[in-house]
Short mmCIF file of C-alpha atoms and ligand atoms in Angstrom, two decimals:
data_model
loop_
_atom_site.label_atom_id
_atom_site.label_comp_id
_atom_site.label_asym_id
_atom_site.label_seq_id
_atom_site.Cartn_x
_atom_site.Cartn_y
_atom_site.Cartn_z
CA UNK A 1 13.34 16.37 4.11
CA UNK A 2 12.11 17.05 7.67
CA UNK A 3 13.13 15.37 10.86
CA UNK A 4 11.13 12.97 13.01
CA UNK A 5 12.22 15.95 15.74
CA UNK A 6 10.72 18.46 13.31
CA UNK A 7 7.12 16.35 12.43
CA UNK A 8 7.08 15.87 16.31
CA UNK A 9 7.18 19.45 17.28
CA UNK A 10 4.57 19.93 14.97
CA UNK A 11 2.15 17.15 16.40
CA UNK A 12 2.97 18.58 19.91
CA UNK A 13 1.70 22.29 18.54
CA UNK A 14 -1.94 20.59 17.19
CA UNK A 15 -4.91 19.32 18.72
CA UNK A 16 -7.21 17.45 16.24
CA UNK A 17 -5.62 15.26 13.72
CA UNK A 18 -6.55 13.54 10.73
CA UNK A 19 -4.90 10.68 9.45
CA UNK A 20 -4.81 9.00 6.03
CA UNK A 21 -3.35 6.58 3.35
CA UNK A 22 -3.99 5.95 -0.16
CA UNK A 23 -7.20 5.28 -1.90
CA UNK A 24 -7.77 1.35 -1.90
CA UNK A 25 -5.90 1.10 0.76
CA UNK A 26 -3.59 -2.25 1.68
CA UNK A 27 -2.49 -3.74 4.95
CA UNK A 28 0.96 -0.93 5.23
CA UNK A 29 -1.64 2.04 4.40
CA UNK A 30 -4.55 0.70 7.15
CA UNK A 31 -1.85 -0.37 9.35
CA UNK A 32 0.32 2.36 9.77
CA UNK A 33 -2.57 4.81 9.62
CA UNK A 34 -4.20 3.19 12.69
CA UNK A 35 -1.04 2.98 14.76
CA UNK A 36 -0.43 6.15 14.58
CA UNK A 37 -4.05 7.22 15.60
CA UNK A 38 -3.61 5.19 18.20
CA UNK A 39 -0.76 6.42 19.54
CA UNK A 40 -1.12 10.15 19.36
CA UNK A 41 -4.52 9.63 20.86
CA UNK A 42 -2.42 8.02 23.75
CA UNK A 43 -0.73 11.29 23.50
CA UNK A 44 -4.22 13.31 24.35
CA UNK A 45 -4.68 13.98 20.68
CA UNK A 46 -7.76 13.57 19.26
CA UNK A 47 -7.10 11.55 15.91
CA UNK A 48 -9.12 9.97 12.93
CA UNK A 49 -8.29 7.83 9.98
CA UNK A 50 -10.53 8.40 7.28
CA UNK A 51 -9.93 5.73 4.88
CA UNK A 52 -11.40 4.34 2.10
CA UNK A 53 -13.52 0.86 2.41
CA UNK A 54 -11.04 -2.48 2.21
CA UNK A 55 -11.05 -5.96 2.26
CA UNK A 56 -12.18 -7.68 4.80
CA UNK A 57 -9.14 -9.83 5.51
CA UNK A 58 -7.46 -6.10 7.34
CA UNK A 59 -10.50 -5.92 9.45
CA UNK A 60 -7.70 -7.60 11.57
CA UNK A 61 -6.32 -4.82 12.15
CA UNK A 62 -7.00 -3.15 15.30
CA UNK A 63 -8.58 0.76 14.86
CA UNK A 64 -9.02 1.68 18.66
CA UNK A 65 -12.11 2.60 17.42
CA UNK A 66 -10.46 5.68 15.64
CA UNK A 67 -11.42 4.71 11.73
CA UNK A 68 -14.12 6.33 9.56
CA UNK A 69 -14.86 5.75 5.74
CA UNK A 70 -15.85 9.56 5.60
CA UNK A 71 -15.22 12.86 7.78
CA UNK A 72 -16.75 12.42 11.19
CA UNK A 73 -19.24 15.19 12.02
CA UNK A 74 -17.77 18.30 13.99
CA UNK A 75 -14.17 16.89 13.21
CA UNK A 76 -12.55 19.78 12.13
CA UNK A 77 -8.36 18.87 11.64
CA UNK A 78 -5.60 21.39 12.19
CA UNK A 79 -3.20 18.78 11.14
CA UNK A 80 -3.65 16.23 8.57
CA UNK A 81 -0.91 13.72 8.46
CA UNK A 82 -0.61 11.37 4.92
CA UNK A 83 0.75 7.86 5.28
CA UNK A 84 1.84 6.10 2.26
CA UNK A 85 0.91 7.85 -0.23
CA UNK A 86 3.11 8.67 -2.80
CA UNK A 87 1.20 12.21 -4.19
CA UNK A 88 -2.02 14.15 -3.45
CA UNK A 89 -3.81 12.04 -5.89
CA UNK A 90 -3.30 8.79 -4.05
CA UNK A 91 -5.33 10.83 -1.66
CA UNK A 92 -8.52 9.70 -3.11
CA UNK A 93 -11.45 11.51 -2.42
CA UNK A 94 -9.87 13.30 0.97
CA UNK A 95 -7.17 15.53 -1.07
CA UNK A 96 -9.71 17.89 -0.98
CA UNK A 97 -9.62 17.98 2.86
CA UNK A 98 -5.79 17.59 3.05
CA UNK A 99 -5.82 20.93 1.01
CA UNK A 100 -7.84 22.63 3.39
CA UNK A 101 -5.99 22.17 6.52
CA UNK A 102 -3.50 24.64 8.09
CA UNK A 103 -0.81 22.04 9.00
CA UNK A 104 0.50 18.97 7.04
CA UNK A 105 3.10 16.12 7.28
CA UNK A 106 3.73 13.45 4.34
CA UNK A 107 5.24 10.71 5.65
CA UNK A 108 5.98 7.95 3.30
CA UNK A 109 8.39 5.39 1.22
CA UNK A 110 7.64 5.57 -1.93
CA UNK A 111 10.55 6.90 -4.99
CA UNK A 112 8.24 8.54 -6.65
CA UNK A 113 6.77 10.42 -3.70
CA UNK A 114 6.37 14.20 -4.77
CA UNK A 115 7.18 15.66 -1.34
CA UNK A 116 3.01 17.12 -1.37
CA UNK A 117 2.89 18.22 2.79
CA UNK A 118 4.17 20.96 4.15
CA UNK A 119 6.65 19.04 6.14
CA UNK A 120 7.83 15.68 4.35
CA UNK A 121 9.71 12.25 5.45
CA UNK A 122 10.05 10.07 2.51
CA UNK A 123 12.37 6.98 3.01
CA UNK A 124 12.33 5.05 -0.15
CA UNK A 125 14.59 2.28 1.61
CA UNK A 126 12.57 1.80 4.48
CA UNK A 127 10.54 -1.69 3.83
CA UNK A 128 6.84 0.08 5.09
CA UNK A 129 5.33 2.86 6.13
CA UNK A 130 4.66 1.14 9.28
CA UNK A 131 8.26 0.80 9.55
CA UNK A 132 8.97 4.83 9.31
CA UNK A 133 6.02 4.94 11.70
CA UNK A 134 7.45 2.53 14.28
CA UNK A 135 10.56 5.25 14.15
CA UNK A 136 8.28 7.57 14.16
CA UNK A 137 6.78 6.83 17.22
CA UNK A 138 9.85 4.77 19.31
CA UNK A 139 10.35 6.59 22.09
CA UNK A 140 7.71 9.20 21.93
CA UNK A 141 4.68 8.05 22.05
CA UNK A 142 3.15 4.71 24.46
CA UNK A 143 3.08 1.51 22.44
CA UNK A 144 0.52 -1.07 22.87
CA UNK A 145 -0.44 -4.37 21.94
CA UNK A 146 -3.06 -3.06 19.28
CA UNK A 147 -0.16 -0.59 18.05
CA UNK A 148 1.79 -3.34 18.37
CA UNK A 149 -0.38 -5.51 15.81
CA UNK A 150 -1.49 -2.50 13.48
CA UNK A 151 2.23 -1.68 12.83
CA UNK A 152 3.04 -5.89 12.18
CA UNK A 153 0.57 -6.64 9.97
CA UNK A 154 1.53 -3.24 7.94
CA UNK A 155 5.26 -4.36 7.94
CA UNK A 156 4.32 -8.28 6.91
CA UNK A 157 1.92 -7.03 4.25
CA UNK A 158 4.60 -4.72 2.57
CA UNK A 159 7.50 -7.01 2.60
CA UNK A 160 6.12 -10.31 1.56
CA UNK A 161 6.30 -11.74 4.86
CA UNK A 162 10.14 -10.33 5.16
CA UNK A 163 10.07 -11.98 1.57
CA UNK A 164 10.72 -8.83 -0.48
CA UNK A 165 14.31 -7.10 -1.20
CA UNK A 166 12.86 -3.95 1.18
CA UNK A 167 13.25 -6.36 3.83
CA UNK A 168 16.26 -5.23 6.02
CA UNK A 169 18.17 -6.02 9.56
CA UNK A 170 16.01 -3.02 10.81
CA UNK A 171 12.80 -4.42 9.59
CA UNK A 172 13.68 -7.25 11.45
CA UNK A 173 14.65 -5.43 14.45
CA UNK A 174 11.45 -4.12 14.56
CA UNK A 175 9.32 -6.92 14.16
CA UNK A 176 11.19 -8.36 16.77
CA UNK A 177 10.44 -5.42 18.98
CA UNK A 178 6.21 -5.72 17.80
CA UNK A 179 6.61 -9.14 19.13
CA UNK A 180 7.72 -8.95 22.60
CA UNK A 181 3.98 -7.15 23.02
CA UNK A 182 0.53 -9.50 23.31
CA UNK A 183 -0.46 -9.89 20.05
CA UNK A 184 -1.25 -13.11 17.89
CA UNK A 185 1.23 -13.01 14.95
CA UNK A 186 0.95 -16.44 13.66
CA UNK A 187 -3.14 -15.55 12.74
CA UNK A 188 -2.05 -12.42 11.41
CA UNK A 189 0.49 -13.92 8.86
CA UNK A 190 -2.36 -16.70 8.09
CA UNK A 191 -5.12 -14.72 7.54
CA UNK A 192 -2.90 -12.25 5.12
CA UNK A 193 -1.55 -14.77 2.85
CA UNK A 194 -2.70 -17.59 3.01
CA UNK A 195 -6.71 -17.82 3.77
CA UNK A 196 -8.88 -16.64 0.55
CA UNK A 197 -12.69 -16.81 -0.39
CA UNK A 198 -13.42 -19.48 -3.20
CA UNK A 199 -13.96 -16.35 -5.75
CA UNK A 200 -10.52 -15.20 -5.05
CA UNK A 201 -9.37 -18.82 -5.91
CA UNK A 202 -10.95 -19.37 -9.12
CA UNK A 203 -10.14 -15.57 -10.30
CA UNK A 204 -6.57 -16.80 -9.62
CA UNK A 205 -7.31 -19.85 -11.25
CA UNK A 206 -8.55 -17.85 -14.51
CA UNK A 207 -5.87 -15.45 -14.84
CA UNK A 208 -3.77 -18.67 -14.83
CA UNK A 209 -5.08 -19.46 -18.03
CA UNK A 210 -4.62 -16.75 -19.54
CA UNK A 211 -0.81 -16.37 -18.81
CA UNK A 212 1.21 -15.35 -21.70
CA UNK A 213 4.58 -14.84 -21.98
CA UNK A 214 7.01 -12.05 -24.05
CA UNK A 215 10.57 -10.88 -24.54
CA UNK A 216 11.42 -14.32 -24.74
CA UNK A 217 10.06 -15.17 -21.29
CA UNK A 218 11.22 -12.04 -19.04
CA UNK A 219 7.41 -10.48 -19.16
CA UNK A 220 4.71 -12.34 -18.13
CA UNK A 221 0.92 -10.92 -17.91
CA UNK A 222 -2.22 -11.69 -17.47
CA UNK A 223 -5.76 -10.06 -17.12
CA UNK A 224 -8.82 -10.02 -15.49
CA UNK A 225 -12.12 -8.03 -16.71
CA UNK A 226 -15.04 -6.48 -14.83
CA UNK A 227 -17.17 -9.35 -16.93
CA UNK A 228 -15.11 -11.94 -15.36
CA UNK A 229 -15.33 -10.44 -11.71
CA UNK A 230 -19.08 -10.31 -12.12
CA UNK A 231 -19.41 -14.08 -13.40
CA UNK A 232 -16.92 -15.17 -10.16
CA UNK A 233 -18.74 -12.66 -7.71
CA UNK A 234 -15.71 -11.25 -6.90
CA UNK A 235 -14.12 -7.83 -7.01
CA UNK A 236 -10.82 -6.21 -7.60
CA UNK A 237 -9.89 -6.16 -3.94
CA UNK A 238 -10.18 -10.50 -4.54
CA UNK A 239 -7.02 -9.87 -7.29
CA UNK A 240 -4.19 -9.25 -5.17
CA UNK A 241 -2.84 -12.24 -5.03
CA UNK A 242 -2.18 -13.06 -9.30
CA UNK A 243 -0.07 -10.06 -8.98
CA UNK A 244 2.43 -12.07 -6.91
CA UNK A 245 1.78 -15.41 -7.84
CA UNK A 246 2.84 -14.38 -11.58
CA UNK A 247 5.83 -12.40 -11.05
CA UNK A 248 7.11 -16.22 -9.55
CA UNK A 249 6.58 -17.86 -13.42
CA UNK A 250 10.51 -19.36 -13.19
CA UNK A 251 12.17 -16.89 -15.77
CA UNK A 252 10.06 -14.05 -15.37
CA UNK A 253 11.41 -11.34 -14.85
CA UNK A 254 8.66 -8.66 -15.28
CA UNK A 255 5.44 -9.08 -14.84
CA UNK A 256 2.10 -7.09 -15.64
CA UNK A 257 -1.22 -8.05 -14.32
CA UNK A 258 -4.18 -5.82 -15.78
CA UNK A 259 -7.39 -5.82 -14.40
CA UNK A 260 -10.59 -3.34 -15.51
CA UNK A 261 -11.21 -0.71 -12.32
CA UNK A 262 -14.31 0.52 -14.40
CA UNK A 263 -15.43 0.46 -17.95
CA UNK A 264 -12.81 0.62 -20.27
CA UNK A 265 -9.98 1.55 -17.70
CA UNK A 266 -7.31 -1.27 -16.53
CA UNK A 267 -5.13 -1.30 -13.28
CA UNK A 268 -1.95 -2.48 -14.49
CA UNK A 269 -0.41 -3.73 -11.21
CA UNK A 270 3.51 -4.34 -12.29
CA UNK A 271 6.49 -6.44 -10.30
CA UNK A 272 9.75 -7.05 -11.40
CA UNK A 273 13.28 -7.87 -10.32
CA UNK A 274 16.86 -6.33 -10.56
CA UNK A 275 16.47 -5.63 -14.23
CA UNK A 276 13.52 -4.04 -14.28
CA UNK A 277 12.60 -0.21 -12.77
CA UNK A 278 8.99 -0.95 -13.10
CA UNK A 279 8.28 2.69 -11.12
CA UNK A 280 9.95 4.36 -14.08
CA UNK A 281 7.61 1.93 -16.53
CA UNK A 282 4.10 2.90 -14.28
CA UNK A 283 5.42 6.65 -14.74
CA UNK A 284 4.93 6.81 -18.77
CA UNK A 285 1.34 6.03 -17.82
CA UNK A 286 0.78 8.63 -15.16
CA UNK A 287 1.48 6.41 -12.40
CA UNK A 288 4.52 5.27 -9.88
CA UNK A 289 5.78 2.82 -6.85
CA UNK A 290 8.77 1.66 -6.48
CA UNK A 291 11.31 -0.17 -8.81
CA UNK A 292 10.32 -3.71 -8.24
CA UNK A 293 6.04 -2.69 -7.36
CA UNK A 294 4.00 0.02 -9.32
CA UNK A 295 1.09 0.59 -10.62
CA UNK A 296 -0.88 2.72 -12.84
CA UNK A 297 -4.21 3.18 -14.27
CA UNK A 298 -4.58 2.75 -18.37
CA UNK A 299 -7.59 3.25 -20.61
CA UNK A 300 -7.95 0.93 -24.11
CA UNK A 301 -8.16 -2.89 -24.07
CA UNK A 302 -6.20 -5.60 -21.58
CA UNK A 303 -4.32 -7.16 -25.15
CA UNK A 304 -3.34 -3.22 -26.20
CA UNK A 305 -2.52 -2.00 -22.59
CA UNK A 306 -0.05 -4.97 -22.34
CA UNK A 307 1.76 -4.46 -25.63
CA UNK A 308 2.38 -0.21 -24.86
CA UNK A 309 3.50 -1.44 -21.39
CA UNK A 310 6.01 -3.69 -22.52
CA UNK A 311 6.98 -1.87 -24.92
CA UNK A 312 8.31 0.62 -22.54
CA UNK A 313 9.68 -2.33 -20.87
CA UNK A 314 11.78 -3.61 -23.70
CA UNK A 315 13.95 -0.38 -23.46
CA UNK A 316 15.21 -1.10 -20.62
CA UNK A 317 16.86 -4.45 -21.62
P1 LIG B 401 -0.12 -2.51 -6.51
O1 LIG B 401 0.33 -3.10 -7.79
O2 LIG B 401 -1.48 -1.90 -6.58
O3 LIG B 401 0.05 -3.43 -5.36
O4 LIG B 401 0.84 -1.27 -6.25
C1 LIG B 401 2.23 -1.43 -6.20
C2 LIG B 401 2.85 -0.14 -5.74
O5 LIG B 401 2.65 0.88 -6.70
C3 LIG B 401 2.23 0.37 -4.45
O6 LIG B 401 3.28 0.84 -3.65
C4 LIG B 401 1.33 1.48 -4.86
O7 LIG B 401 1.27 2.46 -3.90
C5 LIG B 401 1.93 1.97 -6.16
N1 LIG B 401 0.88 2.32 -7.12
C6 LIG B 401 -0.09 1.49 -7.55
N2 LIG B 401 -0.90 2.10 -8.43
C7 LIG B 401 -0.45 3.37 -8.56
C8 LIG B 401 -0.87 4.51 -9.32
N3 LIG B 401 -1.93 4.48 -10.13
N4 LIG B 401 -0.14 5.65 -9.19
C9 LIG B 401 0.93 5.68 -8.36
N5 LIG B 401 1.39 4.66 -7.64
C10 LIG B 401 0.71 3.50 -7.72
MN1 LIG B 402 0.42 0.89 0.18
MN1 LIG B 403 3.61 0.88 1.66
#
């Protein structure tokens, strides 16, 4: 693994710098990506985050102005730097780009990372991406009240609101740090868990119904199809929240929500406590996380999907 020293020296030698997360990107990958474009453009860089669209609630993020949904004309990187993304598929449509560049850093905190840049930081205990980026960053670059935000709500968004096992005396440390700058934190925690569209709430209010239960009450799953999103007028980025809300069934101990991305192809989005590695689950399928959050991408039928995945599940009882 490289050193912060190392993926420094490297920023110092480039001038133009491209900056992005994961496709469908969440509140660590939009966070972390636009603090950091924000910072190294305090450092005279000139930076962009091309990212993929996302829901509207991270539009409370602050960009600096800095984010683009596609390549901006004449932008031509020598250094492309990937933030949470755990391989060059996650990458989305820009791994062809991040391919193409001379220089690249991976910088991430996912276990199943596969070490893709040329120069890599992985820290699978570190609660965020934004957290590694905070490090990153602490006593290098300026910080700001918009870095400031980008990096909180990426840090809140990861762990739960500090809720999650990731969460550590550091992460705290940190967030304590965010807060002595200008920033309203209080809105930011509201508006990421706890405000939602009326769509959102009745596609939770579905999946409810359809809860099931199996190995005698550890697994729990539900599902969602593209039908259903169509009759609610919602879309997948309105789901997030029965992924949660389901692993919290009292006596569940895995959980599998499965939700159709396009025809005929489910996102199984997977949680789990000490009992289950649900990275190692997500990784029969072709996909990965972390032990207690993965996720991967399955073709068949929600009732079939959910009976292969727990059956990889039951051998690890
Ligand atoms: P999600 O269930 O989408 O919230 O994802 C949980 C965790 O698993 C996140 O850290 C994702 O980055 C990761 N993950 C989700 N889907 C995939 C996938 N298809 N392949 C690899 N990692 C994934
Ligand atoms: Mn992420
Ligand atoms: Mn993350």
């Amino acid at each position: 693994m490289s050193t912060f020293n190392e993926i420094r020296t490297l920023i110092e030698m480039s001038d133009v710098i491209a900056i992005s997360g994961h496709t469908s990107p969440d509140g660590d990958a939009i966070g972390s990506c636009c603090a950091l474009a924000m910072a190294l453009k305090e450092l005279g860089k000139e930076t962009a985050v091309i990212i993929d669209e996302f829901p509207d609630v991270f539009h409370i993020i602050p960009t600096g102005g800095l984010l683009y949904h596609s390549l901006p004309e004449g932008f031509a990187p020598d250094l492309y730097i990937a933030l949470d993304c755990g391989d060059i598929e996650r990458l989305g449509k820009n791994k062809e780009l991040f391919s193409q560049v001379p220089n690249t850093i991976n910088i991430d905190h996912h276990r199943s990372n596969t070490e893709f840049g040329k120069l890599n930081y992985v820290d699978e205990d570190a609660s965020s991406t934004s957290e590694i980026v905070f490090k990153l960053l602490y006593g290098y670059a300026p910080f700001n009240n918009d870095i400031a935000s980008a990096l909180y709500t990426g840090i809140i968004y990861d762990t739960g609101g500090f809720r999650h096992s990731s969460t550590t005396p550091a992460t705290m440390a940190i967030a304590a740090e965010l807060m002595e700058y200008d920033f309203n934190f209080s809105d930011i925690y509201n508006k990421v868990f706890f405000t939602r569209k009326i769509g959102e709430a009745k596609a939770l209010g579905l999946a409810m119904e359809r809860l099931e239960t199996c190995l005698n009450g550890k697994g729990v799953y539900t599902y969602i199809t593209l039908e259903d999103m169509k009759r609610l007028g919602v879309g997948s980025d309105d789901l997030h929240e029965i992924t949660g809300f389901i692993k919290g069934i009292e006596g569940c101990e895995v959980s599998a929500f499965v939700y159709e991305k396009t025809p005929d192809a489910f996102k199984v989005s997977m949680r789990s406590d000490e009992s289950f590695d649900v990275c190692k689950i997500c990784g029969a399928f072709g996909g990965g996380g972390h032990i207690r959050a993965a996720g991967c991408t399955v073709e068949g039928n929600p009732m079939d999907i959910v009976e292969k995945v727990f059956k990889e599940a039951e051998k690890q009882l």
